[in-house]
mmCIF file with all atom_site columns, C-alpha atoms in Angstrom:
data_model
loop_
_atom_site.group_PDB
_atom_site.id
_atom_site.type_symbol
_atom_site.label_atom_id
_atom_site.label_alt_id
_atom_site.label_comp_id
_atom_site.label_asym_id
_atom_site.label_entity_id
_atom_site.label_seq_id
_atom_site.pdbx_PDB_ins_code
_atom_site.Cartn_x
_atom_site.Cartn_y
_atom_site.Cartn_z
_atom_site.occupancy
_atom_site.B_iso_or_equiv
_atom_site.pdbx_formal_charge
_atom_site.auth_seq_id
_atom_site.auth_comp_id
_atom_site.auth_asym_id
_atom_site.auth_atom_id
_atom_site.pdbx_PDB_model_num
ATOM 1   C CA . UNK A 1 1   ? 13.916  49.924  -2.798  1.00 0.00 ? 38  UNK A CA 1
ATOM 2   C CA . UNK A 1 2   ? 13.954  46.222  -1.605  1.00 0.00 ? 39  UNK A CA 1
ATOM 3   C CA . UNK A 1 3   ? 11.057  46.908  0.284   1.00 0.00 ? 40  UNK A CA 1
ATOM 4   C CA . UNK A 1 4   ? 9.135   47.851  -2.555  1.00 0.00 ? 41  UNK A CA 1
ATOM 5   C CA . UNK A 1 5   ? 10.146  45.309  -4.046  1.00 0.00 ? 42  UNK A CA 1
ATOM 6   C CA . UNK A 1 6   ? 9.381   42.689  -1.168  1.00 0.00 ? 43  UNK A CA 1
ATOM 7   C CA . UNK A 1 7   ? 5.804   44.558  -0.902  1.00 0.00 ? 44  UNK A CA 1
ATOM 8   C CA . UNK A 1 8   ? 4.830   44.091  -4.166  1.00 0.00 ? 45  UNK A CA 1
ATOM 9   C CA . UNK A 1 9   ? 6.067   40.566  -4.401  1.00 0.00 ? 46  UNK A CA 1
ATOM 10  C CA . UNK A 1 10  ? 4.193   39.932  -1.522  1.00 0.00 ? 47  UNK A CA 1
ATOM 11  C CA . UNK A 1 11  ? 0.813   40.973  -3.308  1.00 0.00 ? 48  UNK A CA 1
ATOM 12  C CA . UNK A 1 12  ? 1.653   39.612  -6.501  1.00 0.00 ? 49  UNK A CA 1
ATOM 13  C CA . UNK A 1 13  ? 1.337   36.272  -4.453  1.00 0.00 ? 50  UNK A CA 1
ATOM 14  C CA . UNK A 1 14  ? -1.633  37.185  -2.571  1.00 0.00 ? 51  UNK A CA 1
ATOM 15  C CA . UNK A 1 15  ? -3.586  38.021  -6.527  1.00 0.00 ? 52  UNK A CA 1
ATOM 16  C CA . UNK A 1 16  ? -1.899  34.589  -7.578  1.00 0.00 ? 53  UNK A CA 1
ATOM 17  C CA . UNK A 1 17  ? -3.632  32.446  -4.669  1.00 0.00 ? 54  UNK A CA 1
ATOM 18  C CA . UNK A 1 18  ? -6.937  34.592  -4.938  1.00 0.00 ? 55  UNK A CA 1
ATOM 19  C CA . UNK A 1 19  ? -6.808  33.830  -8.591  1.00 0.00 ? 56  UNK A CA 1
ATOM 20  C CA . UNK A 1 20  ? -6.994  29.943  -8.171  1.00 0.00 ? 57  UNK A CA 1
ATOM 21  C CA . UNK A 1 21  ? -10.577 30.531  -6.518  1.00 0.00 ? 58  UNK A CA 1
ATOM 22  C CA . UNK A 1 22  ? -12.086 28.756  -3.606  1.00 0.00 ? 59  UNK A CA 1
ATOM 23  C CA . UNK A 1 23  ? -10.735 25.140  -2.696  1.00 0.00 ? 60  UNK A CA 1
ATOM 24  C CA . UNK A 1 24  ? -12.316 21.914  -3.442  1.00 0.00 ? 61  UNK A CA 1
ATOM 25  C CA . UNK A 1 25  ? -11.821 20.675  0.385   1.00 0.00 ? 62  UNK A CA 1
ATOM 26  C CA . UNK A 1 26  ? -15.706 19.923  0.883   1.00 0.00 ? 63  UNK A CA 1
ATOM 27  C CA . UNK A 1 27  ? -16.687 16.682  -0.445  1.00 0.00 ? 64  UNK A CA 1
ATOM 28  C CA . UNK A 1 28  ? -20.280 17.274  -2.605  1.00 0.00 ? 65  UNK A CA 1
ATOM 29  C CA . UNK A 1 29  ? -23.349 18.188  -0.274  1.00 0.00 ? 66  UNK A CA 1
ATOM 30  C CA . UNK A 1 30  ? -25.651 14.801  0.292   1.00 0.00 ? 67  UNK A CA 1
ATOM 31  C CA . UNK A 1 31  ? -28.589 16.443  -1.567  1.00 0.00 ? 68  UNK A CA 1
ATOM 32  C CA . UNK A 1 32  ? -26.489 16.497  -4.881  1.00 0.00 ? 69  UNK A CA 1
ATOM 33  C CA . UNK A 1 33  ? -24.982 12.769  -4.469  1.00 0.00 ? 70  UNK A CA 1
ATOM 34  C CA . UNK A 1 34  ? -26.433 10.581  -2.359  1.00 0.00 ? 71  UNK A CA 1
ATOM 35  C CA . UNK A 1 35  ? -23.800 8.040   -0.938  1.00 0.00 ? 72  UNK A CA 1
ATOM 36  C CA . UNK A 1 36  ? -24.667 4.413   -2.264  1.00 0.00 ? 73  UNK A CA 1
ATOM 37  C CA . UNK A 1 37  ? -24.182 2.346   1.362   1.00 0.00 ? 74  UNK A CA 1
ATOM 38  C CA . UNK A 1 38  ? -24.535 -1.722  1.194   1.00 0.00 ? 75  UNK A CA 1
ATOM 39  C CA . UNK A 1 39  ? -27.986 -1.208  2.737   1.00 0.00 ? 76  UNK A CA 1
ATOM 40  C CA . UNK A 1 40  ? -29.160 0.694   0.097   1.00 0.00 ? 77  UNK A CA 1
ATOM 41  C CA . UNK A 1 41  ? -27.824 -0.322  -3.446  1.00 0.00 ? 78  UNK A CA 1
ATOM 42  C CA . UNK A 1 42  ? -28.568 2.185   -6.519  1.00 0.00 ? 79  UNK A CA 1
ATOM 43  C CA . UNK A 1 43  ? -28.877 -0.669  -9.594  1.00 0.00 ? 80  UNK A CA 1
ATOM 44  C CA . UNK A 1 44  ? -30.467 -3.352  -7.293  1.00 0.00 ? 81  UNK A CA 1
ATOM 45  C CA . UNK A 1 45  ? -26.839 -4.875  -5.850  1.00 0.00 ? 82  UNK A CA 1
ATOM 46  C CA . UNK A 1 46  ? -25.112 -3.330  -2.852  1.00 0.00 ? 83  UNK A CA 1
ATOM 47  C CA . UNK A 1 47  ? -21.315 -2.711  -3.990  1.00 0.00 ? 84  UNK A CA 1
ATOM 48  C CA . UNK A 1 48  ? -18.884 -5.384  -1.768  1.00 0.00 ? 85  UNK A CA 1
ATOM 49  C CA . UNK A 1 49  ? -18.249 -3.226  1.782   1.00 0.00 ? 86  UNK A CA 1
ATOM 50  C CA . UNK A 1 50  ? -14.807 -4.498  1.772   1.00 0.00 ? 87  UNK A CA 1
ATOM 51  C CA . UNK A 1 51  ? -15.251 -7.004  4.584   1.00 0.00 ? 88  UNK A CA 1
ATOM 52  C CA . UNK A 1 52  ? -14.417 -10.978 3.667   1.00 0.00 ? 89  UNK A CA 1
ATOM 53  C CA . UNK A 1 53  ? -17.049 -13.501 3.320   1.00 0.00 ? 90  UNK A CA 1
ATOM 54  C CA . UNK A 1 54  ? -18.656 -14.561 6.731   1.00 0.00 ? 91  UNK A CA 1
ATOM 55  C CA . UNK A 1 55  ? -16.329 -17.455 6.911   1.00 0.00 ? 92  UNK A CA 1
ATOM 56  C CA . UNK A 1 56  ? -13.412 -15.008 7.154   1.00 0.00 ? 93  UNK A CA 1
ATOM 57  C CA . UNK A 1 57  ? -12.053 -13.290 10.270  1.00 0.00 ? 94  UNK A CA 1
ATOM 58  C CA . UNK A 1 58  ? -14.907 -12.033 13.156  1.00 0.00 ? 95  UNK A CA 1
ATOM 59  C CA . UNK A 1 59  ? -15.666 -8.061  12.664  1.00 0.00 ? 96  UNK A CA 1
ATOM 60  C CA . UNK A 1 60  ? -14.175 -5.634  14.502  1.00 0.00 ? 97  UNK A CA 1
ATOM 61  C CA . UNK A 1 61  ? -15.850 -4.891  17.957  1.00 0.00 ? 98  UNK A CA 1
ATOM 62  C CA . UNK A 1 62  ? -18.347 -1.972  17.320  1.00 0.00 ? 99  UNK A CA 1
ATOM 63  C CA . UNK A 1 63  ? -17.010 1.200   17.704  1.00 0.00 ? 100 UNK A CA 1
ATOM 64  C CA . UNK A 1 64  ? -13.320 0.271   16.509  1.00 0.00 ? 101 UNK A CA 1
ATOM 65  C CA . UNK A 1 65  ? -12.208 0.404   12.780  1.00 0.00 ? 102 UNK A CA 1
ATOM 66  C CA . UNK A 1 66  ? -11.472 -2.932  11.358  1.00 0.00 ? 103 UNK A CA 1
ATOM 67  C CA . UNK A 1 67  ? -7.772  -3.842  10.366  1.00 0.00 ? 104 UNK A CA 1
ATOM 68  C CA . UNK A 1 68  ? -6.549  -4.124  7.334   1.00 0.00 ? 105 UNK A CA 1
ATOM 69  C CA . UNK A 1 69  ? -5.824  -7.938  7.213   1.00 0.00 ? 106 UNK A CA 1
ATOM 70  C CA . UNK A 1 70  ? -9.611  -8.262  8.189   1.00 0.00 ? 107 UNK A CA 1
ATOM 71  C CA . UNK A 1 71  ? -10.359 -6.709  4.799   1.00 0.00 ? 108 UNK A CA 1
ATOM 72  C CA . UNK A 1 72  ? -10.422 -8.417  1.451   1.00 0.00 ? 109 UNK A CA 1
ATOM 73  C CA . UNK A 1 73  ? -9.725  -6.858  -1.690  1.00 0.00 ? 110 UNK A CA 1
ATOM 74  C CA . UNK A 1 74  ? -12.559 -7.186  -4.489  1.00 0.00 ? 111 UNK A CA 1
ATOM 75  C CA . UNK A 1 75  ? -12.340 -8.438  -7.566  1.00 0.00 ? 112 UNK A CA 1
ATOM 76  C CA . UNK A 1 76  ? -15.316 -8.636  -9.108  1.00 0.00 ? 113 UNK A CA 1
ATOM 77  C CA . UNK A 1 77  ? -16.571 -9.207  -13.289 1.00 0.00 ? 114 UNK A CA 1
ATOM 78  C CA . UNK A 1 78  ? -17.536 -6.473  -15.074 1.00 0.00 ? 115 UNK A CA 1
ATOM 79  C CA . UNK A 1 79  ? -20.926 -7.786  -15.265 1.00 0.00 ? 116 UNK A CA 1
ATOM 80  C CA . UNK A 1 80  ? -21.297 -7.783  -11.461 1.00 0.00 ? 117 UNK A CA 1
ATOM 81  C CA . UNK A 1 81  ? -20.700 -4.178  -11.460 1.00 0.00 ? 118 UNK A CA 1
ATOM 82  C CA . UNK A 1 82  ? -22.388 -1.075  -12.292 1.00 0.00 ? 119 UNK A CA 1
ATOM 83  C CA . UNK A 1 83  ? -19.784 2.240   -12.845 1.00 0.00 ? 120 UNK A CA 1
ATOM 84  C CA . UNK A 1 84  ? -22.529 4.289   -11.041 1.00 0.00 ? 121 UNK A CA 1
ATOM 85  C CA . UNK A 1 85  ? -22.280 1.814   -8.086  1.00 0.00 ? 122 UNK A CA 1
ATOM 86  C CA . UNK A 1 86  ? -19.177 3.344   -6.919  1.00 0.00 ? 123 UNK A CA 1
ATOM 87  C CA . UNK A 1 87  ? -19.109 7.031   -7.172  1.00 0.00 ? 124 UNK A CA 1
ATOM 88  C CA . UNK A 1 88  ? -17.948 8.607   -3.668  1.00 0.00 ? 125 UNK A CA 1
ATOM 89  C CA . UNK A 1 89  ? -17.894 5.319   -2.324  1.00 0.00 ? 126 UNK A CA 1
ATOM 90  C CA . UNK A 1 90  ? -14.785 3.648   -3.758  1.00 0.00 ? 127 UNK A CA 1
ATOM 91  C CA . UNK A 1 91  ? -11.751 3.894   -6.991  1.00 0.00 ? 128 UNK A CA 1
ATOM 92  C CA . UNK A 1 92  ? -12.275 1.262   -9.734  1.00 0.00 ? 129 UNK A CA 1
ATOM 93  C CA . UNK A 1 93  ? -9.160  -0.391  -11.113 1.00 0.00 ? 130 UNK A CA 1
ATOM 94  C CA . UNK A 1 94  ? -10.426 -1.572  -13.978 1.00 0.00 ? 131 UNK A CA 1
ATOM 95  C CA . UNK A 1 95  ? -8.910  -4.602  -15.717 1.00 0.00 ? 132 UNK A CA 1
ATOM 96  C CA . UNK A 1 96  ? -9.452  -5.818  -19.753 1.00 0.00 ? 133 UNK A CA 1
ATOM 97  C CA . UNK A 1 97  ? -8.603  -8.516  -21.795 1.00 0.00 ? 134 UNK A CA 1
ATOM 98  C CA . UNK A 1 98  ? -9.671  -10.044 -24.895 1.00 0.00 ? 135 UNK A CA 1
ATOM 99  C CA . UNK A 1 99  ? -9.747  -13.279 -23.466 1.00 0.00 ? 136 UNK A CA 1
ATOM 100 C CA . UNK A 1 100 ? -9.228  -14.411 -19.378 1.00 0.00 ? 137 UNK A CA 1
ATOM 101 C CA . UNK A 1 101 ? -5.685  -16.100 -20.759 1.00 0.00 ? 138 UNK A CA 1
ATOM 102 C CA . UNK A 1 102 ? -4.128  -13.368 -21.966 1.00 0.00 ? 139 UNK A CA 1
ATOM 103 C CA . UNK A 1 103 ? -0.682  -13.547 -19.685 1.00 0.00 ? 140 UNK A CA 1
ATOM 104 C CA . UNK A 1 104 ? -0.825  -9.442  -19.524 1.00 0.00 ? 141 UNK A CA 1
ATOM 105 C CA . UNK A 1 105 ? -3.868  -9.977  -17.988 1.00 0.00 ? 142 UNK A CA 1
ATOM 106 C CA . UNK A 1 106 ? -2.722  -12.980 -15.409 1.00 0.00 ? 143 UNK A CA 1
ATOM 107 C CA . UNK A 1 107 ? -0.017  -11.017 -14.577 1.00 0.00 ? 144 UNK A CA 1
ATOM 108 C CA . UNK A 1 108 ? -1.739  -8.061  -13.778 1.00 0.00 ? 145 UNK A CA 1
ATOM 109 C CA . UNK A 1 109 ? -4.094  -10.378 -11.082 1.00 0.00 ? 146 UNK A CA 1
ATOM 110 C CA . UNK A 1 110 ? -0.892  -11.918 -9.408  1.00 0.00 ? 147 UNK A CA 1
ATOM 111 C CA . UNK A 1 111 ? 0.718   -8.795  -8.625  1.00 0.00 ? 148 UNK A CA 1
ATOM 112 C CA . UNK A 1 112 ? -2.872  -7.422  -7.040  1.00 0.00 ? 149 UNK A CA 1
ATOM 113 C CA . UNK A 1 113 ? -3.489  -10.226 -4.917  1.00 0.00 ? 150 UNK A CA 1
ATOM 114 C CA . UNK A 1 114 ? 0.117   -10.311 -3.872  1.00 0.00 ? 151 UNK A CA 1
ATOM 115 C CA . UNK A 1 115 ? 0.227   -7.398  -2.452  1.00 0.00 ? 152 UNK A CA 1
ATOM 116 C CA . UNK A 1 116 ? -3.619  -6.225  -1.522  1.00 0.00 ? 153 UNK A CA 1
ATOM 117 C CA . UNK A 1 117 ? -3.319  -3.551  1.479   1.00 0.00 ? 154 UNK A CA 1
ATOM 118 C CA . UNK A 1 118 ? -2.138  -0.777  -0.120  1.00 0.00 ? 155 UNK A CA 1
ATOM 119 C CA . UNK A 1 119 ? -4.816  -0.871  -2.300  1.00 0.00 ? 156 UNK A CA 1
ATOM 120 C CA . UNK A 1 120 ? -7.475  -1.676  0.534   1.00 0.00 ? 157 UNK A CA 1
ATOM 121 C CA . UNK A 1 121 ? -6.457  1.600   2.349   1.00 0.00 ? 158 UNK A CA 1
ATOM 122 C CA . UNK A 1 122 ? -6.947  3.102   -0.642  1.00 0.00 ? 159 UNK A CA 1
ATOM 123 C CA . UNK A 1 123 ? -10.734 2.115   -1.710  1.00 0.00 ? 160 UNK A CA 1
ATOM 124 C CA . UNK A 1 124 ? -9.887  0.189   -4.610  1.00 0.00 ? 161 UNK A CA 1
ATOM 125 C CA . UNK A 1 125 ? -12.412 -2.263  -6.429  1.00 0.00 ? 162 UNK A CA 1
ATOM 126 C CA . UNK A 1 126 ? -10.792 -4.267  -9.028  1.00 0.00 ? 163 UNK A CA 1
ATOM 127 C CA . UNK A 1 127 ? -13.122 -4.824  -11.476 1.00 0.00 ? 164 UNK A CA 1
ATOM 128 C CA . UNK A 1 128 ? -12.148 -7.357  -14.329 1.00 0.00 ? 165 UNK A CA 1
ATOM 129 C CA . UNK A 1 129 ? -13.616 -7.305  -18.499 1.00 0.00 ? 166 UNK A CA 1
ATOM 130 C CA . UNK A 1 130 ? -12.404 -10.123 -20.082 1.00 0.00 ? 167 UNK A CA 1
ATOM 131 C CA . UNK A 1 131 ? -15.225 -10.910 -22.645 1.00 0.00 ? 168 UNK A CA 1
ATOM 132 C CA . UNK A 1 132 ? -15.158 -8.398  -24.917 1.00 0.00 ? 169 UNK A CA 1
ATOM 133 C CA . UNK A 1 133 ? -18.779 -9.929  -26.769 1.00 0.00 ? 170 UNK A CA 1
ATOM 134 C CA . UNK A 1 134 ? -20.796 -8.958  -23.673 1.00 0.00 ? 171 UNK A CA 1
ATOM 135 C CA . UNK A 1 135 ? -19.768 -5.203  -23.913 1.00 0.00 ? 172 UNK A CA 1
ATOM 136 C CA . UNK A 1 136 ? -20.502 -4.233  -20.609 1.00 0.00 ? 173 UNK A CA 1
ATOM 137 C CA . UNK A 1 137 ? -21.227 -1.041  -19.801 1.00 0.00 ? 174 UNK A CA 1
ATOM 138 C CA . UNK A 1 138 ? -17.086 -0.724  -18.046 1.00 0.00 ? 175 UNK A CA 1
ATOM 139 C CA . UNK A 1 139 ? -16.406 -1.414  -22.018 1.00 0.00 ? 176 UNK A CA 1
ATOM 140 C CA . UNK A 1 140 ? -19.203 1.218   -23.389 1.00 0.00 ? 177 UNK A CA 1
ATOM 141 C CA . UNK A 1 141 ? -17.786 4.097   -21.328 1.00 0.00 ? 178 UNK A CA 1
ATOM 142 C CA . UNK A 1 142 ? -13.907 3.408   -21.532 1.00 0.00 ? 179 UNK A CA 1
ATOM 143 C CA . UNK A 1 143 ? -13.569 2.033   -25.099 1.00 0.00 ? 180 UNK A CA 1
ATOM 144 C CA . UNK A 1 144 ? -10.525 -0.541  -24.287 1.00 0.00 ? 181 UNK A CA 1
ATOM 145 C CA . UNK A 1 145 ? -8.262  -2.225  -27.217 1.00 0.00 ? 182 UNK A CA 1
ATOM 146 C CA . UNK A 1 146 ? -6.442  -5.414  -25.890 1.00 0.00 ? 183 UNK A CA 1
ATOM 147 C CA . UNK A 1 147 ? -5.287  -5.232  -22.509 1.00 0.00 ? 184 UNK A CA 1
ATOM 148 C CA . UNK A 1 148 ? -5.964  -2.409  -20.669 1.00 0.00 ? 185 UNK A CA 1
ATOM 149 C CA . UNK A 1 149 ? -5.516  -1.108  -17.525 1.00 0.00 ? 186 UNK A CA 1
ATOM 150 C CA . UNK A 1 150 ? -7.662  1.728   -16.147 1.00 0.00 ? 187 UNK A CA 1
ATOM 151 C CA . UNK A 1 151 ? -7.434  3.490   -12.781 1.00 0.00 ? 188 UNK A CA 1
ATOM 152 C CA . UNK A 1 152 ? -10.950 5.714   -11.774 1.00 0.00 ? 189 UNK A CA 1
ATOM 153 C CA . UNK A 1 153 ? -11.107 8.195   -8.535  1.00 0.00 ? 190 UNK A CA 1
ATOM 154 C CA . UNK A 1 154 ? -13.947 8.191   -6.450  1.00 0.00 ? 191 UNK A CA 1
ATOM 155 C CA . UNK A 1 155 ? -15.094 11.116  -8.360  1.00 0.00 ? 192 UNK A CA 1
ATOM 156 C CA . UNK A 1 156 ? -16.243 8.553   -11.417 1.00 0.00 ? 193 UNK A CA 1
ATOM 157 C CA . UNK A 1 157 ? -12.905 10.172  -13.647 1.00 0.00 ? 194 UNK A CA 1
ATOM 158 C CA . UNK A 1 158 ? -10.616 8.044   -15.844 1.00 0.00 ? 195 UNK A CA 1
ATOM 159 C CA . UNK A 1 159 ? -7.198  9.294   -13.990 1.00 0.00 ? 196 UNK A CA 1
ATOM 160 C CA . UNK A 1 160 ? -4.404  6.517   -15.365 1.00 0.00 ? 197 UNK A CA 1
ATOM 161 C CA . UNK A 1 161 ? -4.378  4.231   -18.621 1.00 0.00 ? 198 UNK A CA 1
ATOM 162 C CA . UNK A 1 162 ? -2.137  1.419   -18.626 1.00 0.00 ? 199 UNK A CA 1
ATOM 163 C CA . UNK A 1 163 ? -1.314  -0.713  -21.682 1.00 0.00 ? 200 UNK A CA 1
ATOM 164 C CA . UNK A 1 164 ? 0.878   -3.259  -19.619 1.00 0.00 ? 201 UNK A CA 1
ATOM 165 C CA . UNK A 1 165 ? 0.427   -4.418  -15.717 1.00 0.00 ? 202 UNK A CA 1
ATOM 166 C CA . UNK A 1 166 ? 1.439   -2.223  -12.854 1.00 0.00 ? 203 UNK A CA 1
ATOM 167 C CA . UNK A 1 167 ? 2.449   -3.058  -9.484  1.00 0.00 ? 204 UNK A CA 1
ATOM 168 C CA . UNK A 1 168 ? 0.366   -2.257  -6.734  1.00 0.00 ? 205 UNK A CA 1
ATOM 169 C CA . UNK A 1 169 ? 3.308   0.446   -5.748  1.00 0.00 ? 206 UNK A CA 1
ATOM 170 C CA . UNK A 1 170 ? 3.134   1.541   -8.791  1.00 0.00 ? 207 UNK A CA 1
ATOM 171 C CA . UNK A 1 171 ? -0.712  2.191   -8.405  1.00 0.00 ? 208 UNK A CA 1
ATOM 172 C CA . UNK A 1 172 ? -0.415  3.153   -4.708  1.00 0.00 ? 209 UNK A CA 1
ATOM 173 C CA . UNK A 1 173 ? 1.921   5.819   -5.537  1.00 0.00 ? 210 UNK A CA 1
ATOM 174 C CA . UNK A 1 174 ? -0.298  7.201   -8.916  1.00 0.00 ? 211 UNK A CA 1
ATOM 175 C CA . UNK A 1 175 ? -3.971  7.059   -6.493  1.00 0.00 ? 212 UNK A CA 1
ATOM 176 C CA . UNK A 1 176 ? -1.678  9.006   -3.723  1.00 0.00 ? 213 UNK A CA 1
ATOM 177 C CA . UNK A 1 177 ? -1.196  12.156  -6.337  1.00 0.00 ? 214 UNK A CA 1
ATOM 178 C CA . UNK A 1 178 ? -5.065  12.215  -6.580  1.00 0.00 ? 215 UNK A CA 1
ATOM 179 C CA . UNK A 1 179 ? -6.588  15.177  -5.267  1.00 0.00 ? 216 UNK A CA 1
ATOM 180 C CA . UNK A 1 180 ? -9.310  13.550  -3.596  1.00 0.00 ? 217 UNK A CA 1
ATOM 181 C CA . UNK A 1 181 ? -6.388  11.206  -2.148  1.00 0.00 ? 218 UNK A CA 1
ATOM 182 C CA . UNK A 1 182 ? -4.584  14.013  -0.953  1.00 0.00 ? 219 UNK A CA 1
ATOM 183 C CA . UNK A 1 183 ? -7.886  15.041  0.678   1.00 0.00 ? 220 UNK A CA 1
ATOM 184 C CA . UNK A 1 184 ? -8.219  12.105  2.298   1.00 0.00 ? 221 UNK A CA 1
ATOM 185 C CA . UNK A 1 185 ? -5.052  12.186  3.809   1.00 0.00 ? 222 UNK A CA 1
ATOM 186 C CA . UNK A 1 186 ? -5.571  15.695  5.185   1.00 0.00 ? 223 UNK A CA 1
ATOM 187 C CA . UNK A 1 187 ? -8.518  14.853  6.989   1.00 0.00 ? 224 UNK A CA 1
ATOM 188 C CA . UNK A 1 188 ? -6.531  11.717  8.031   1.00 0.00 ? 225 UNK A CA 1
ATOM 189 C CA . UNK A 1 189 ? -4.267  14.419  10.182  1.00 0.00 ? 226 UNK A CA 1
ATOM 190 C CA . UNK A 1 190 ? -1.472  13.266  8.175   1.00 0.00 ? 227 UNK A CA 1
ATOM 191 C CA . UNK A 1 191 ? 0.209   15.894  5.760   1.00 0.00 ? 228 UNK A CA 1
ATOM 192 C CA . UNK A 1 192 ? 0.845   14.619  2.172   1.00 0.00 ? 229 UNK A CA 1
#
């Protein structure tokens, strides 16, 4: 009897996990996205590569990966920035504000360049809208009242809306329950 019952337990799990369907563990072939590198931009500007301005620390010796203090976190104005610029290539963190004093707003900037490794590791682009006049195309696709804060994956998807600041922990920990995170970290050798 109990090893009936084991057996058909055991394919009841087998159905459940052929059910789900195939895996998305393959990022998308290069014909169907092509990756947007410095050296090529796709709206005229290169997206930042992540490295500081020239006066900053020397690069990394070729062949080694560069350390996260080299690195610089981005923050760049919404008008600077094109959503299709970073697809595959990097997670916007997108910041509004009615106005560039709004103390949400401040807040929110403090705590980001407090802290700015986590998200570096992480491929975040911090990308601020604080004129809502202009309405940018960051404002035409993600329709913002006040302040607003928006976290993107790499896939181009709204994941997180935020109506007060976050700490970059806080963000860390939400970016780490992505999928394509969790990839990521697979790949890395590291399990989740």
């Amino acid at each position: 009897m109990k090893l009936k019952f084991l057996t058909l337990a055991m394919f009841a799990a087998v159905m459940a996990v052929a059910a789900m369907g195939p895996g998305r563990s393959d990022a998308p072939p290069e014909s169907v996205v092509p990756p947007v590198r410095p050296s090529e931009p796709a709206t005229g500007a290169a997206w930042p590569t992540g490295r500081a301005p020239e006066t900053g620390p020397p690069p990394a010796a070729a062949g080694q990966p560069a350390a996260v203090d080299d690195l610089a976190l981005h923050i760049l104005p919404a008008a600077d920035a094109d959503p299709a610029m970073f697809v595959w290539q990097a997670r916007p963190l997108v910041i509004f504000a009615d106005t560039a004093a709004d103390p949400a707003f401040l807040e929110q900037i403090k705590r980001l360049e407090r802290d700015p490794a986590p998200l570096i590791e992480r491929d975040v682009v911090v990308i601020t809208d604080t004129d809502p006049a202009a309405n940018s195309a960051w404002r035409q696709q993600l329709h913002p009242r006040g302040f607003s804060l928006v976290l993107m994956d790499k896939d181009g998807q709204v994941k997180q809306r935020k109506p007060s600041p976050w700490t970059v922990r806080e963000i860390s920990r939400a970016i780490d329950k992505f999928p394509l995170r969790r990839q990521e970290i697979g790949r890395a050798g590291v399990l989740p």
